[in-house]
Amino acid sequence: MKRMWAVDVEGNGANPPEIIELGIVEMDGLRLTGRVKHWQFRPELGITPIVSRIHGITNEDVADAPPFDDVVDDILLWLEEAPIVGHNVRVELEALSKVLPDWKPAAAYDTLKVARRLLPYQEKFGLERLGGALGLKDAASKAVGGGAAHSAPYDAAMSAILLERLLTPLSVTERDSVLMDADIINVRQGSLL
């Protein structure tokens, strides 16, 4: 398995949402490398109060942040076309594809799909819930120098650590199978015979 980025975005609550925070953590195989990048952005439309209560980011927090367009080149240098990982990664893929129309990762692995497949006994599959059930919260916080659920760097680290925890016990063949099924970009098509 090669290098990939665990990714998480937070939005402003508008429809369609604007990205106000992006966190990425580098993985080499299934291990975190320690490379973390975090950006906050000033949206064109303000952050709604209900969304601020979820992720804790207010309009005042991003008042001096650059707009997303000002750092596109930096983001593309980090992401390149490497595979990405995220919990319900479709959200990150759609949000980033909207503002980076020429970017396409090599794969987009969904840890939600991985968890549903490998942890069928779990009642709920939210990232925060899984992190707590598996004892991963402290490791996620330590990986990004602090933080909690709904912080983009923390959630990206939690997704990476969750993927590592779930795939490490598997054989290489089993890992490849799980990842193939979890890649929302290259979904295998079934045949009707």
PDB file of N, CA and C in Angstrom, residues 119-190:
ATOM      1  N   LEU A 119     -17.043  -4.435  11.218  1.00  0.00           N
ATOM      2  CA  LEU A 119     -17.595  -4.329  12.575  1.00  0.00           C
ATOM      3  C   LEU A 119     -19.119  -4.452  12.535  1.00  0.00           C
ATOM      4  N   PRO A 120     -19.646  -5.537  12.014  1.00  0.00           N
ATOM      5  CA  PRO A 120     -21.101  -5.642  11.833  1.00  0.00           C
ATOM      6  C   PRO A 120     -21.888  -5.609  13.134  1.00  0.00           C
ATOM      7  N   TYR A 121     -21.233  -5.855  14.263  1.00  0.00           N
ATOM      8  CA  TYR A 121     -21.906  -5.870  15.558  1.00  0.00           C
ATOM      9  C   TYR A 121     -22.148  -4.469  16.115  1.00  0.00           C
ATOM     10  N   GLN A 122     -21.500  -3.459  15.556  1.00  0.00           N
ATOM     11  CA  GLN A 122     -21.670  -2.090  16.047  1.00  0.00           C
ATOM     12  C   GLN A 122     -23.094  -1.611  15.767  1.00  0.00           C
ATOM     13  N   GLU A 123     -23.661  -0.864  16.697  1.00  0.00           N
ATOM     14  CA  GLU A 123     -25.002  -0.318  16.505  1.00  0.00           C
ATOM     15  C   GLU A 123     -24.956   0.964  15.685  1.00  0.00           C
ATOM     16  N   LYS A 124     -23.929   1.782  15.904  1.00  0.00           N
ATOM     17  CA  LYS A 124     -23.807   3.063  15.211  1.00  0.00           C
ATOM     18  C   LYS A 124     -22.410   3.179  14.640  1.00  0.00           C
ATOM     19  N   PHE A 125     -22.309   3.874  13.504  1.00  0.00           N
ATOM     20  CA  PHE A 125     -21.046   3.919  12.779  1.00  0.00           C
ATOM     21  C   PHE A 125     -20.498   5.334  12.591  1.00  0.00           C
ATOM     22  N   GLY A 126     -20.957   6.280  13.397  1.00  0.00           N
ATOM     23  CA  GLY A 126     -20.385   7.618  13.344  1.00  0.00           C
ATOM     24  C   GLY A 126     -18.920   7.574  13.748  1.00  0.00           C
ATOM     25  N   LEU A 127     -18.133   8.461  13.196  1.00  0.00           N
ATOM     26  CA  LEU A 127     -16.692   8.471  13.462  1.00  0.00           C
ATOM     27  C   LEU A 127     -16.392   8.649  14.946  1.00  0.00           C
ATOM     28  N   GLU A 128     -17.058   9.571  15.585  1.00  0.00           N
ATOM     29  CA  GLU A 128     -16.828   9.817  17.008  1.00  0.00           C
ATOM     30  C   GLU A 128     -17.216   8.584  17.834  1.00  0.00           C
ATOM     31  N   ARG A 129     -18.318   7.967  17.490  1.00  0.00           N
ATOM     32  CA  ARG A 129     -18.786   6.781  18.210  1.00  0.00           C
ATOM     33  C   ARG A 129     -17.790   5.626  18.052  1.00  0.00           C
ATOM     34  N   LEU A 130     -17.333   5.384  16.813  1.00  0.00           N
ATOM     35  CA  LEU A 130     -16.360   4.310  16.575  1.00  0.00           C
ATOM     36  C   LEU A 130     -15.042   4.584  17.286  1.00  0.00           C
ATOM     37  N   GLY A 131     -14.599   5.836  17.239  1.00  0.00           N
ATOM     38  CA  GLY A 131     -13.355   6.203  17.921  1.00  0.00           C
ATOM     39  C   GLY A 131     -13.420   5.929  19.412  1.00  0.00           C
ATOM     40  N   GLY A 132     -14.566   6.223  20.006  1.00  0.00           N
ATOM     41  CA  GLY A 132     -14.748   5.950  21.427  1.00  0.00           C
ATOM     42  C   GLY A 132     -14.813   4.463  21.714  1.00  0.00           C
ATOM     43  N   ALA A 133     -15.577   3.727  20.911  1.00  0.00           N
ATOM     44  CA  ALA A 133     -15.745   2.287  21.126  1.00  0.00           C
ATOM     45  C   ALA A 133     -14.431   1.528  20.981  1.00  0.00           C
ATOM     46  N   LEU A 134     -13.559   2.010  20.098  1.00  0.00           N
ATOM     47  CA  LEU A 134     -12.290   1.327  19.846  1.00  0.00           C
ATOM     48  C   LEU A 134     -11.112   1.933  20.618  1.00  0.00           C
ATOM     49  N   GLY A 135     -11.375   2.961  21.429  1.00  0.00           N
ATOM     50  CA  GLY A 135     -10.315   3.581  22.223  1.00  0.00           C
ATOM     51  C   GLY A 135      -9.303   4.358  21.408  1.00  0.00           C
ATOM     52  N   LEU A 136      -9.755   5.059  20.369  1.00  0.00           N
ATOM     53  CA  LEU A 136      -8.845   5.750  19.454  1.00  0.00           C
ATOM     54  C   LEU A 136      -8.773   7.265  19.661  1.00  0.00           C
ATOM     55  N   LYS A 137      -9.586   7.811  20.532  1.00  0.00           N
ATOM     56  CA  LYS A 137      -9.682   9.275  20.656  1.00  0.00           C
ATOM     57  C   LYS A 137      -8.364   9.932  21.049  1.00  0.00           C
ATOM     58  N   ASP A 138      -7.681   9.377  22.048  1.00  0.00           N
ATOM     59  CA  ASP A 138      -6.415   9.977  22.484  1.00  0.00           C
ATOM     60  C   ASP A 138      -5.368   9.941  21.379  1.00  0.00           C
ATOM     61  N   ALA A 139      -5.320   8.839  20.636  1.00  0.00           N
ATOM     62  CA  ALA A 139      -4.346   8.719  19.545  1.00  0.00           C
ATOM     63  C   ALA A 139      -4.619   9.744  18.453  1.00  0.00           C
ATOM     64  N   ALA A 140      -5.890   9.981  18.143  1.00  0.00           N
ATOM     65  CA  ALA A 140      -6.241  10.970  17.118  1.00  0.00           C
ATOM     66  C   ALA A 140      -5.851  12.372  17.569  1.00  0.00           C
ATOM     67  N   SER A 141      -6.145  12.693  18.816  1.00  0.00           N
ATOM     68  CA  SER A 141      -5.793  14.013  19.343  1.00  0.00           C
ATOM     69  C   SER A 141      -4.280  14.213  19.359  1.00  0.00           C
ATOM     70  N   LYS A 142      -3.558  13.188  19.798  1.00  0.00           N
ATOM     71  CA  LYS A 142      -2.091  13.271  19.852  1.00  0.00           C
ATOM     72  C   LYS A 142      -1.490  13.424  18.456  1.00  0.00           C
ATOM     73  N   ALA A 143      -2.080  12.769  17.469  1.00  0.00           N
ATOM     74  CA  ALA A 143      -1.549  12.794  16.099  1.00  0.00           C
ATOM     75  C   ALA A 143      -1.549  14.191  15.490  1.00  0.00           C
ATOM     76  N   VAL A 144      -2.490  15.038  15.936  1.00  0.00           N
ATOM     77  CA  VAL A 144      -2.586  16.384  15.352  1.00  0.00           C
ATOM     78  C   VAL A 144      -2.332  17.491  16.372  1.00  0.00           C
ATOM     79  N   GLY A 145      -1.785  17.124  17.518  1.00  0.00           N
ATOM     80  CA  GLY A 145      -1.446  18.135  18.509  1.00  0.00           C
ATOM     81  C   GLY A 145      -2.638  18.703  19.248  1.00  0.00           C
ATOM     82  N   GLY A 146      -3.686  17.916  19.419  1.00  0.00           N
ATOM     83  CA  GLY A 146      -4.875  18.350  20.143  1.00  0.00           C
ATOM     84  C   GLY A 146      -6.086  18.379  19.229  1.00  0.00           C
ATOM     85  N   GLY A 147      -7.196  18.638  19.837  1.00  0.00           N
ATOM     86  CA  GLY A 147      -8.425  18.707  19.068  1.00  0.00           C
ATOM     87  C   GLY A 147      -9.431  17.674  19.509  1.00  0.00           C
ATOM     88  N   ALA A 148     -10.612  17.781  18.940  1.00  0.00           N
ATOM     89  CA  ALA A 148     -11.711  16.888  19.282  1.00  0.00           C
ATOM     90  C   ALA A 148     -12.565  16.675  18.039  1.00  0.00           C
ATOM     91  N   ALA A 149     -13.581  15.851  18.193  1.00  0.00           N
ATOM     92  CA  ALA A 149     -14.468  15.533  17.081  1.00  0.00           C
ATOM     93  C   ALA A 149     -14.993  16.799  16.417  1.00  0.00           C
ATOM     94  N   HIS A 150     -15.133  16.740  15.125  1.00  0.00           N
ATOM     95  CA  HIS A 150     -15.623  17.816  14.259  1.00  0.00           C
ATOM     96  C   HIS A 150     -14.598  18.906  14.022  1.00  0.00           C
ATOM     97  N   SER A 151     -13.363  18.672  14.429  1.00  0.00           N
ATOM     98  CA  SER A 151     -12.241  19.486  13.990  1.00  0.00           C
ATOM     99  C   SER A 151     -11.662  18.738  12.800  1.00  0.00           C
ATOM    100  N   ALA A 152     -11.432  19.420  11.679  1.00  0.00           N
ATOM    101  CA  ALA A 152     -10.990  18.742  10.458  1.00  0.00           C
ATOM    102  C   ALA A 152      -9.695  17.943  10.652  1.00  0.00           C
ATOM    103  N   PRO A 153      -8.660  18.490  11.289  1.00  0.00           N
ATOM    104  CA  PRO A 153      -7.445  17.673  11.456  1.00  0.00           C
ATOM    105  C   PRO A 153      -7.689  16.448  12.344  1.00  0.00           C
ATOM    106  N   TYR A 154      -8.441  16.626  13.418  1.00  0.00           N
ATOM    107  CA  TYR A 154      -8.732  15.516  14.323  1.00  0.00           C
ATOM    108  C   TYR A 154      -9.525  14.426  13.605  1.00  0.00           C
ATOM    109  N   ASP A 155     -10.572  14.812  12.875  1.00  0.00           N
ATOM    110  CA  ASP A 155     -11.390  13.820  12.171  1.00  0.00           C
ATOM    111  C   ASP A 155     -10.596  13.120  11.071  1.00  0.00           C
ATOM    112  N   ALA A 156      -9.702  13.842  10.410  1.00  0.00           N
ATOM    113  CA  ALA A 156      -8.844  13.201   9.406  1.00  0.00           C
ATOM    114  C   ALA A 156      -7.944  12.166  10.082  1.00  0.00           C
ATOM    115  N   ALA A 157      -7.341  12.535  11.210  1.00  0.00           N
ATOM    116  CA  ALA A 157      -6.484  11.598  11.941  1.00  0.00           C
ATOM    117  C   ALA A 157      -7.285  10.409  12.451  1.00  0.00           C
ATOM    118  N   MET A 158      -8.489  10.664  12.942  1.00  0.00           N
ATOM    119  CA  MET A 158      -9.333   9.572  13.432  1.00  0.00           C
ATOM    120  C   MET A 158      -9.662   8.602  12.299  1.00  0.00           C
ATOM    121  N   SER A 159      -9.948   9.118  11.112  1.00  0.00           N
ATOM    122  CA  SER A 159     -10.224   8.253   9.958  1.00  0.00           C
ATOM    123  C   SER A 159      -9.010   7.390   9.626  1.00  0.00           C
ATOM    124  N   ALA A 160      -7.828   7.997   9.662  1.00  0.00           N
ATOM    125  CA  ALA A 160      -6.596   7.259   9.366  1.00  0.00           C
ATOM    126  C   ALA A 160      -6.347   6.176  10.404  1.00  0.00           C
ATOM    127  N   ILE A 161      -6.495   6.514  11.668  1.00  0.00           N
ATOM    128  CA  ILE A 161      -6.240   5.560  12.753  1.00  0.00           C
ATOM    129  C   ILE A 161      -7.283   4.449  12.737  1.00  0.00           C
ATOM    130  N   LEU A 162      -8.525   4.791  12.418  1.00  0.00           N
ATOM    131  CA  LEU A 162      -9.578   3.781  12.296  1.00  0.00           C
ATOM    132  C   LEU A 162      -9.250   2.798  11.174  1.00  0.00           C
ATOM    133  N   LEU A 163      -8.819   3.325  10.035  1.00  0.00           N
ATOM    134  CA  LEU A 163      -8.459   2.445   8.919  1.00  0.00           C
ATOM    135  C   LEU A 163      -7.315   1.518   9.321  1.00  0.00           C
ATOM    136  N   GLU A 164      -6.301   2.076   9.975  1.00  0.00           N
ATOM    137  CA  GLU A 164      -5.174   1.246  10.421  1.00  0.00           C
ATOM    138  C   GLU A 164      -5.652   0.156  11.371  1.00  0.00           C
ATOM    139  N   ARG A 165      -6.461   0.522  12.347  1.00  0.00           N
ATOM    140  CA  ARG A 165      -6.940  -0.445  13.344  1.00  0.00           C
ATOM    141  C   ARG A 165      -7.735  -1.571  12.676  1.00  0.00           C
ATOM    142  N   LEU A 166      -8.570  -1.223  11.707  1.00  0.00           N
ATOM    143  CA  LEU A 166      -9.431  -2.230  11.087  1.00  0.00           C
ATOM    144  C   LEU A 166      -8.694  -3.125  10.100  1.00  0.00           C
ATOM    145  N   LEU A 167      -7.713  -2.575   9.387  1.00  0.00           N
ATOM    146  CA  LEU A 167      -7.057  -3.353   8.340  1.00  0.00           C
ATOM    147  C   LEU A 167      -5.804  -4.108   8.793  1.00  0.00           C
ATOM    148  N   THR A 168      -5.147  -3.649   9.833  1.00  0.00           N
ATOM    149  CA  THR A 168      -3.887  -4.274  10.268  1.00  0.00           C
ATOM    150  C   THR A 168      -4.016  -5.781  10.530  1.00  0.00           C
ATOM    151  N   PRO A 169      -5.069  -6.252  11.163  1.00  0.00           N
ATOM    152  CA  PRO A 169      -5.141  -7.699  11.427  1.00  0.00           C
ATOM    153  C   PRO A 169      -5.384  -8.558  10.181  1.00  0.00           C
ATOM    154  N   LEU A 170      -5.713  -7.948   9.063  1.00  0.00           N
ATOM    155  CA  LEU A 170      -6.066  -8.697   7.856  1.00  0.00           C
ATOM    156  C   LEU A 170      -4.834  -9.063   7.034  1.00  0.00           C
ATOM    157  N   SER A 171      -4.970 -10.098   6.240  1.00  0.00           N
ATOM    158  CA  SER A 171      -3.916 -10.443   5.280  1.00  0.00           C
ATOM    159  C   SER A 171      -3.902  -9.394   4.174  1.00  0.00           C
ATOM    160  N   VAL A 172      -2.842  -9.370   3.407  1.00  0.00           N
ATOM    161  CA  VAL A 172      -2.741  -8.418   2.303  1.00  0.00           C
ATOM    162  C   VAL A 172      -3.889  -8.616   1.317  1.00  0.00           C
ATOM    163  N   THR A 173      -4.239  -9.843   1.022  1.00  0.00           N
ATOM    164  CA  THR A 173      -5.337 -10.127   0.096  1.00  0.00           C
ATOM    165  C   THR A 173      -6.660  -9.611   0.649  1.00  0.00           C
ATOM    166  N   GLU A 174      -6.891  -9.831   1.954  1.00  0.00           N
ATOM    167  CA  GLU A 174      -8.130  -9.337   2.576  1.00  0.00           C
ATOM    168  C   GLU A 174      -8.161  -7.809   2.583  1.00  0.00           C
ATOM    169  N   ARG A 175      -7.031  -7.176   2.894  1.00  0.00           N
ATOM    170  CA  ARG A 175      -6.957  -5.707   2.885  1.00  0.00           C
ATOM    171  C   ARG A 175      -7.307  -5.168   1.508  1.00  0.00           C
ATOM    172  N   ASP A 176      -6.691  -5.769   0.483  1.00  0.00           N
ATOM    173  CA  ASP A 176      -6.951  -5.306  -0.884  1.00  0.00           C
ATOM    174  C   ASP A 176      -8.425  -5.423  -1.232  1.00  0.00           C
ATOM    175  N   SER A 177      -9.054  -6.498  -0.823  1.00  0.00           N
ATOM    176  CA  SER A 177     -10.475  -6.712  -1.091  1.00  0.00           C
ATOM    177  C   SER A 177     -11.334  -5.663  -0.380  1.00  0.00           C
ATOM    178  N   VAL A 178     -11.034  -5.423   0.892  1.00  0.00           N
ATOM    179  CA  VAL A 178     -11.787  -4.434   1.669  1.00  0.00           C
ATOM    180  C   VAL A 178     -11.617  -3.045   1.057  1.00  0.00           C
ATOM    181  N   LEU A 179     -10.380  -2.681   0.717  1.00  0.00           N
ATOM    182  CA  LEU A 179     -10.135  -1.365   0.129  1.00  0.00           C
ATOM    183  C   LEU A 179     -10.800  -1.218  -1.241  1.00  0.00           C
ATOM    184  N   MET A 180     -10.787  -2.264  -2.023  1.00  0.00           N
ATOM    185  CA  MET A 180     -11.442  -2.196  -3.327  1.00  0.00           C
ATOM    186  C   MET A 180     -12.935  -1.913  -3.157  1.00  0.00           C
ATOM    187  N   ASP A 181     -13.549  -2.578  -2.197  1.00  0.00           N
ATOM    188  CA  ASP A 181     -14.975  -2.361  -1.946  1.00  0.00           C
ATOM    189  C   ASP A 181     -15.255  -0.985  -1.336  1.00  0.00           C
ATOM    190  N   ALA A 182     -14.279  -0.426  -0.624  1.00  0.00           N
ATOM    191  CA  ALA A 182     -14.470   0.860   0.048  1.00  0.00           C
ATOM    192  C   ALA A 182     -14.116   2.057  -0.824  1.00  0.00           C
ATOM    193  N   ASP A 183     -13.555   1.821  -1.999  1.00  0.00           N
ATOM    194  CA  ASP A 183     -13.166   2.912  -2.907  1.00  0.00           C
ATOM    195  C   ASP A 183     -14.405   3.403  -3.656  1.00  0.00           C
ATOM    196  N   ILE A 184     -14.863   4.597  -3.322  1.00  0.00           N
ATOM    197  CA  ILE A 184     -16.101   5.098  -3.937  1.00  0.00           C
ATOM    198  C   ILE A 184     -15.887   5.627  -5.352  1.00  0.00           C
ATOM    199  N   ILE A 185     -14.646   5.776  -5.780  1.00  0.00           N
ATOM    200  CA  ILE A 185     -14.368   6.222  -7.145  1.00  0.00           C
ATOM    201  C   ILE A 185     -14.376   5.040  -8.115  1.00  0.00           C
ATOM    202  N   ASN A 186     -13.725   3.974  -7.743  1.00  0.00           N
ATOM    203  CA  ASN A 186     -13.577   2.803  -8.622  1.00  0.00           C
ATOM    204  C   ASN A 186     -14.423   1.650  -8.130  1.00  0.00           C
ATOM    205  N   VAL A 187     -15.712   1.876  -8.027  1.00  0.00           N
ATOM    206  CA  VAL A 187     -16.617   0.854  -7.539  1.00  0.00           C
ATOM    207  C   VAL A 187     -16.712  -0.267  -8.571  1.00  0.00           C
ATOM    208  N   ARG A 188     -16.524  -1.491  -8.083  1.00  0.00           N
ATOM    209  CA  ARG A 188     -16.667  -2.641  -8.971  1.00  0.00           C
ATOM    210  C   ARG A 188     -18.131  -2.760  -9.389  1.00  0.00           C
ATOM    211  N   GLN A 189     -18.318  -2.992 -10.648  1.00  0.00           N
ATOM    212  CA  GLN A 189     -19.669  -3.145 -11.170  1.00  0.00           C
ATOM    213  C   GLN A 189     -20.037  -4.612 -11.195  1.00  0.00           C
ATOM    214  N   GLY A 190     -21.160  -4.965 -10.631  1.00  0.00           N
ATOM    215  CA  GLY A 190     -21.635  -6.340 -10.684  1.00  0.00           C
ATOM    216  C   GLY A 190     -22.245  -6.607 -12.053  1.00  0.00           C
TER     217      GLY A 190
END
